[in-house]
JSON list of C-alpha atoms in Angstrom, two decimals:
[
{"chain": "A", "resi": 1, "resn": "MET", "atom": "CA", "xyz": [33.44, 4.41, -2.18]},
{"chain": "A", "resi": 2, "resn": "LYS", "atom": "CA", "xyz": [35.33, 2.49, -4.84]},
{"chain": "A", "resi": 3, "resn": "GLU", "atom": "CA", "xyz": [33.99, 1.79, -8.30]},
{"chain": "A", "resi": 4, "resn": "ILE", "atom": "CA", "xyz": [31.97, -1.34, -8.97]},
{"chain": "A", "resi": 5, "resn": "LYS", "atom": "CA", "xyz": [34.94, -2.66, -10.96]},
{"chain": "A", "resi": 6, "resn": "VAL", "atom": "CA", "xyz": [37.11, -2.72, -7.83]},
{"chain": "A", "resi": 7, "resn": "TYR", "atom": "CA", "xyz": [34.34, -4.34, -5.78]},
{"chain": "A", "resi": 8, "resn": "SER", "atom": "CA", "xyz": [33.95, -7.01, -8.47]},
{"chain": "A", "resi": 9, "resn": "GLN", "atom": "CA", "xyz": [37.70, -7.69, -8.59]},
{"chain": "A", "resi": 10, "resn": "ILE", "atom": "CA", "xyz": [37.80, -8.17, -4.83]},
{"chain": "A", "resi": 11, "resn": "GLN", "atom": "CA", "xyz": [34.84, -10.55, -4.96]},
{"chain": "A", "resi": 12, "resn": "GLN", "atom": "CA", "xyz": [36.33, -12.55, -7.85]},
{"chain": "A", "resi": 13, "resn": "LEU", "atom": "CA", "xyz": [39.66, -12.98, -6.08]},
{"chain": "A", "resi": 14, "resn": "LYS", "atom": "CA", "xyz": [37.85, -13.96, -2.89]},
{"chain": "A", "resi": 15, "resn": "ALA", "atom": "CA", "xyz": [35.88, -16.60, -4.85]},
{"chain": "A", "resi": 16, "resn": "GLN", "atom": "CA", "xyz": [39.18, -17.94, -6.23]},
{"chain": "A", "resi": 17, "resn": "GLY", "atom": "CA", "xyz": [40.38, -18.55, -2.67]},
{"chain": "A", "resi": 18, "resn": "PHE", "atom": "CA", "xyz": [42.68, -15.57, -2.14]},
{"chain": "A", "resi": 19, "resn": "LYS", "atom": "CA", "xyz": [43.13, -14.10, 1.35]},
{"chain": "A", "resi": 20, "resn": "LYS", "atom": "CA", "xyz": [42.60, -10.39, 2.07]},
{"chain": "A", "resi": 21, "resn": "GLU", "atom": "CA", "xyz": [46.26, -9.34, 2.27]},
{"chain": "A", "resi": 22, "resn": "PRO", "atom": "CA", "xyz": [47.32, -10.83, -1.09]},
{"chain": "A", "resi": 23, "resn": "VAL", "atom": "CA", "xyz": [44.23, -9.27, -2.70]},
{"chain": "A", "resi": 24, "resn": "ALA", "atom": "CA", "xyz": [45.24, -5.87, -1.30]},
{"chain": "A", "resi": 25, "resn": "LYS", "atom": "CA", "xyz": [48.77, -6.25, -2.68]},
{"chain": "A", "resi": 26, "resn": "LEU", "atom": "CA", "xyz": [47.57, -7.52, -6.03]},
{"chain": "A", "resi": 27, "resn": "LEU", "atom": "CA", "xyz": [45.12, -4.62, -6.48]},
{"chain": "A", "resi": 28, "resn": "HIS", "atom": "CA", "xyz": [47.53, -2.04, -4.98]},
{"chain": "A", "resi": 29, "resn": "MET", "atom": "CA", "xyz": [45.14, -0.89, -2.27]},
{"chain": "A", "resi": 30, "resn": "SER", "atom": "CA", "xyz": [44.86, -0.76, 1.48]},
{"chain": "A", "resi": 31, "resn": "LYS", "atom": "CA", "xyz": [43.98, -3.89, 3.45]},
{"chain": "A", "resi": 32, "resn": "ASN", "atom": "CA", "xyz": [41.28, -1.78, 5.11]},
{"chain": "A", "resi": 33, "resn": "THR", "atom": "CA", "xyz": [39.67, -1.14, 1.74]},
{"chain": "A", "resi": 34, "resn": "VAL", "atom": "CA", "xyz": [39.69, -4.84, 0.89]},
{"chain": "A", "resi": 35, "resn": "ARG", "atom": "CA", "xyz": [38.28, -5.65, 4.33]},
{"chain": "A", "resi": 36, "resn": "LYS", "atom": "CA", "xyz": [35.48, -3.13, 3.79]},
{"chain": "A", "resi": 37, "resn": "TYR", "atom": "CA", "xyz": [34.28, -4.82, 0.58]},
{"chain": "A", "resi": 38, "resn": "TRP", "atom": "CA", "xyz": [35.21, -8.42, 1.45]},
{"chain": "A", "resi": 39, "resn": "ASP", "atom": "CA", "xyz": [31.89, -9.53, 3.01]},
{"chain": "A", "resi": 40, "resn": "MET", "atom": "CA", "xyz": [29.68, -6.94, 1.31]},
{"chain": "A", "resi": 41, "resn": "THR", "atom": "CA", "xyz": [26.90, -8.40, -0.85]},
{"chain": "A", "resi": 42, "resn": "PRO", "atom": "CA", "xyz": [26.14, -6.84, -4.25]},
{"chain": "A", "resi": 43, "resn": "ASP", "atom": "CA", "xyz": [22.85, -5.49, -2.85]},
{"chain": "A", "resi": 44, "resn": "GLU", "atom": "CA", "xyz": [24.68, -3.86, 0.06]},
{"chain": "A", "resi": 45, "resn": "TYR", "atom": "CA", "xyz": [27.16, -2.30, -2.37]},
{"chain": "A", "resi": 46, "resn": "VAL", "atom": "CA", "xyz": [24.38, -0.86, -4.55]},
{"chain": "A", "resi": 47, "resn": "ALA", "atom": "CA", "xyz": [22.44, 0.44, -1.53]},
{"chain": "A", "resi": 48, "resn": "ARG", "atom": "CA", "xyz": [25.53, 2.10, -0.12]},
{"chain": "A", "resi": 49, "resn": "ALA", "atom": "CA", "xyz": [26.49, 3.66, -3.44]},
{"chain": "A", "resi": 50, "resn": "GLU", "atom": "CA", "xyz": [22.94, 4.99, -3.87]},
{"chain": "A", "resi": 51, "resn": "VAL", "atom": "CA", "xyz": [22.96, 6.62, -0.42]},
{"chain": "A", "resi": 52, "resn": "ILE", "atom": "CA", "xyz": [26.27, 8.31, -1.18]},
{"chain": "A", "resi": 53, "resn": "ARG", "atom": "CA", "xyz": [25.04, 9.47, -4.60]},
{"chain": "A", "resi": 54, "resn": "LYS", "atom": "CA", "xyz": [21.75, 10.84, -3.25]},
{"chain": "A", "resi": 55, "resn": "SER", "atom": "CA", "xyz": [23.38, 12.67, -0.36]},
{"chain": "A", "resi": 56, "resn": "HIS", "atom": "CA", "xyz": [25.69, 14.41, -2.80]},
{"chain": "A", "resi": 57, "resn": "THR", "atom": "CA", "xyz": [25.83, 18.19, -2.46]},
{"chain": "A", "resi": 58, "resn": "LEU", "atom": "CA", "xyz": [24.89, 18.70, -6.09]},
{"chain": "A", "resi": 59, "resn": "ALA", "atom": "CA", "xyz": [22.13, 16.05, -6.23]},
{"chain": "A", "resi": 60, "resn": "GLN", "atom": "CA", "xyz": [19.43, 18.69, -6.63]},
{"chain": "A", "resi": 61, "resn": "TYR", "atom": "CA", "xyz": [21.21, 20.05, -9.71]},
{"chain": "A", "resi": 62, "resn": "GLU", "atom": "CA", "xyz": [21.54, 16.70, -11.52]},
{"chain": "A", "resi": 63, "resn": "PRO", "atom": "CA", "xyz": [18.61, 17.36, -13.92]},
{"chain": "A", "resi": 64, "resn": "VAL", "atom": "CA", "xyz": [20.13, 20.70, -14.95]},
{"chain": "A", "resi": 65, "resn": "ILE", "atom": "CA", "xyz": [23.58, 19.20, -15.39]},
{"chain": "A", "resi": 66, "resn": "LEU", "atom": "CA", "xyz": [22.15, 16.31, -17.42]},
{"chain": "A", "resi": 67, "resn": "LYS", "atom": "CA", "xyz": [20.33, 18.81, -19.64]},
{"chain": "A", "resi": 68, "resn": "TRP", "atom": "CA", "xyz": [23.56, 20.74, -20.24]},
{"chain": "A", "resi": 69, "resn": "LEU", "atom": "CA", "xyz": [25.44, 17.52, -20.99]},
{"chain": "A", "resi": 70, "resn": "TYR", "atom": "CA", "xyz": [22.76, 16.52, -23.48]},
{"chain": "A", "resi": 71, "resn": "GLU", "atom": "CA", "xyz": [22.68, 19.94, -25.17]},
{"chain": "A", "resi": 72, "resn": "TYR", "atom": "CA", "xyz": [26.46, 20.42, -25.15]},
{"chain": "A", "resi": 73, "resn": "PRO", "atom": "CA", "xyz": [28.13, 16.96, -25.23]},
{"chain": "A", "resi": 74, "resn": "SER", "atom": "CA", "xyz": [31.67, 18.35, -25.32]},
{"chain": "A", "resi": 75, "resn": "ILE", "atom": "CA", "xyz": [31.17, 20.73, -22.38]},
{"chain": "A", "resi": 76, "resn": "SER", "atom": "CA", "xyz": [33.84, 20.54, -19.69]},
{"chain": "A", "resi": 77, "resn": "SER", "atom": "CA", "xyz": [33.12, 20.01, -16.02]},
{"chain": "A", "resi": 78, "resn": "ALA", "atom": "CA", "xyz": [34.86, 23.34, -15.35]},
{"chain": "A", "resi": 79, "resn": "GLN", "atom": "CA", "xyz": [32.32, 25.09, -17.59]},
{"chain": "A", "resi": 80, "resn": "ILE", "atom": "CA", "xyz": [29.45, 23.34, -15.83]},
{"chain": "A", "resi": 81, "resn": "HIS", "atom": "CA", "xyz": [30.89, 24.42, -12.49]},
{"chain": "A", "resi": 82, "resn": "ASP", "atom": "CA", "xyz": [31.10, 28.03, -13.73]},
{"chain": "A", "resi": 83, "resn": "TRP", "atom": "CA", "xyz": [27.48, 27.92, -14.94]},
{"chain": "A", "resi": 84, "resn": "LEU", "atom": "CA", "xyz": [26.31, 26.51, -11.61]},
{"chain": "A", "resi": 85, "resn": "LEU", "atom": "CA", "xyz": [28.12, 29.34, -9.83]},
{"chain": "A", "resi": 86, "resn": "GLU", "atom": "CA", "xyz": [26.61, 31.88, -12.21]},
{"chain": "A", "resi": 87, "resn": "HIS", "atom": "CA", "xyz": [23.02, 30.65, -12.19]},
{"chain": "A", "resi": 88, "resn": "TYR", "atom": "CA", "xyz": [22.63, 29.00, -8.78]},
{"chain": "A", "resi": 89, "resn": "LYS", "atom": "CA", "xyz": [25.37, 30.55, -6.61]},
{"chain": "A", "resi": 90, "resn": "ILE", "atom": "CA", "xyz": [26.50, 27.12, -5.42]},
{"chain": "A", "resi": 91, "resn": "LYS", "atom": "CA", "xyz": [29.35, 26.84, -2.94]},
{"chain": "A", "resi": 92, "resn": "THR", "atom": "CA", "xyz": [31.07, 23.59, -3.81]},
{"chain": "A", "resi": 93, "resn": "ALA", "atom": "CA", "xyz": [34.56, 22.80, -4.95]},
{"chain": "A", "resi": 94, "resn": "GLU", "atom": "CA", "xyz": [35.21, 22.39, -8.66]},
{"chain": "A", "resi": 95, "resn": "ARG", "atom": "CA", "xyz": [36.38, 18.86, -7.92]},
{"chain": "A", "resi": 96, "resn": "THR", "atom": "CA", "xyz": [32.90, 18.01, -6.56]},
{"chain": "A", "resi": 97, "resn": "THR", "atom": "CA", "xyz": [31.36, 19.15, -9.82]},
{"chain": "A", "resi": 98, "resn": "ARG", "atom": "CA", "xyz": [33.96, 17.28, -11.85]},
{"chain": "A", "resi": 99, "resn": "ARG", "atom": "CA", "xyz": [33.23, 14.03, -10.00]},
{"chain": "A", "resi": 100, "resn": "LEU", "atom": "CA", "xyz": [29.49, 14.36, -10.51]},
{"chain": "A", "resi": 101, "resn": "VAL", "atom": "CA", "xyz": [29.87, 15.17, -14.21]},
{"chain": "A", "resi": 102, "resn": "GLU", "atom": "CA", "xyz": [32.14, 12.14, -14.60]},
{"chain": "A", "resi": 103, "resn": "LEU", "atom": "CA", "xyz": [29.53, 9.99, -12.88]},
{"chain": "A", "resi": 104, "resn": "LEU", "atom": "CA", "xyz": [26.70, 11.31, -15.09]},
{"chain": "A", "resi": 105, "resn": "ARG", "atom": "CA", "xyz": [28.53, 10.95, -18.43]}
]
C-alpha cells in the first residue's frame, strides 16, 4: 500500500483531468498502481490502510515499541528488533520491524 501522499497526488492529477497513463509516467509508477488508487475514495483508502496495519505481524508489540521509542527517542529500529528477539522471541525480518518503527515515529 502506497503512502497517503501518493494517493493524494493521484487524486489531484485525476481532478485536473489527467488520464491514468500520463499520471503513471509523471509519478514514475506502474499503471497498475495508478489504476488501483484511481477510483478509491478517501474512506476506502483509510479502511484499507487500517486493515493492513492491524494485520501486521508485530501489531501486538506496538505498545512496547511505542514505549521504547518514547523512553529512547534516538533508538534505532535494529536495536528494537534485537530487543524484540531477546524479550519476545519474535520471528520476523528486521525489515518488518524497521517498517513498523518508521510508521510509529
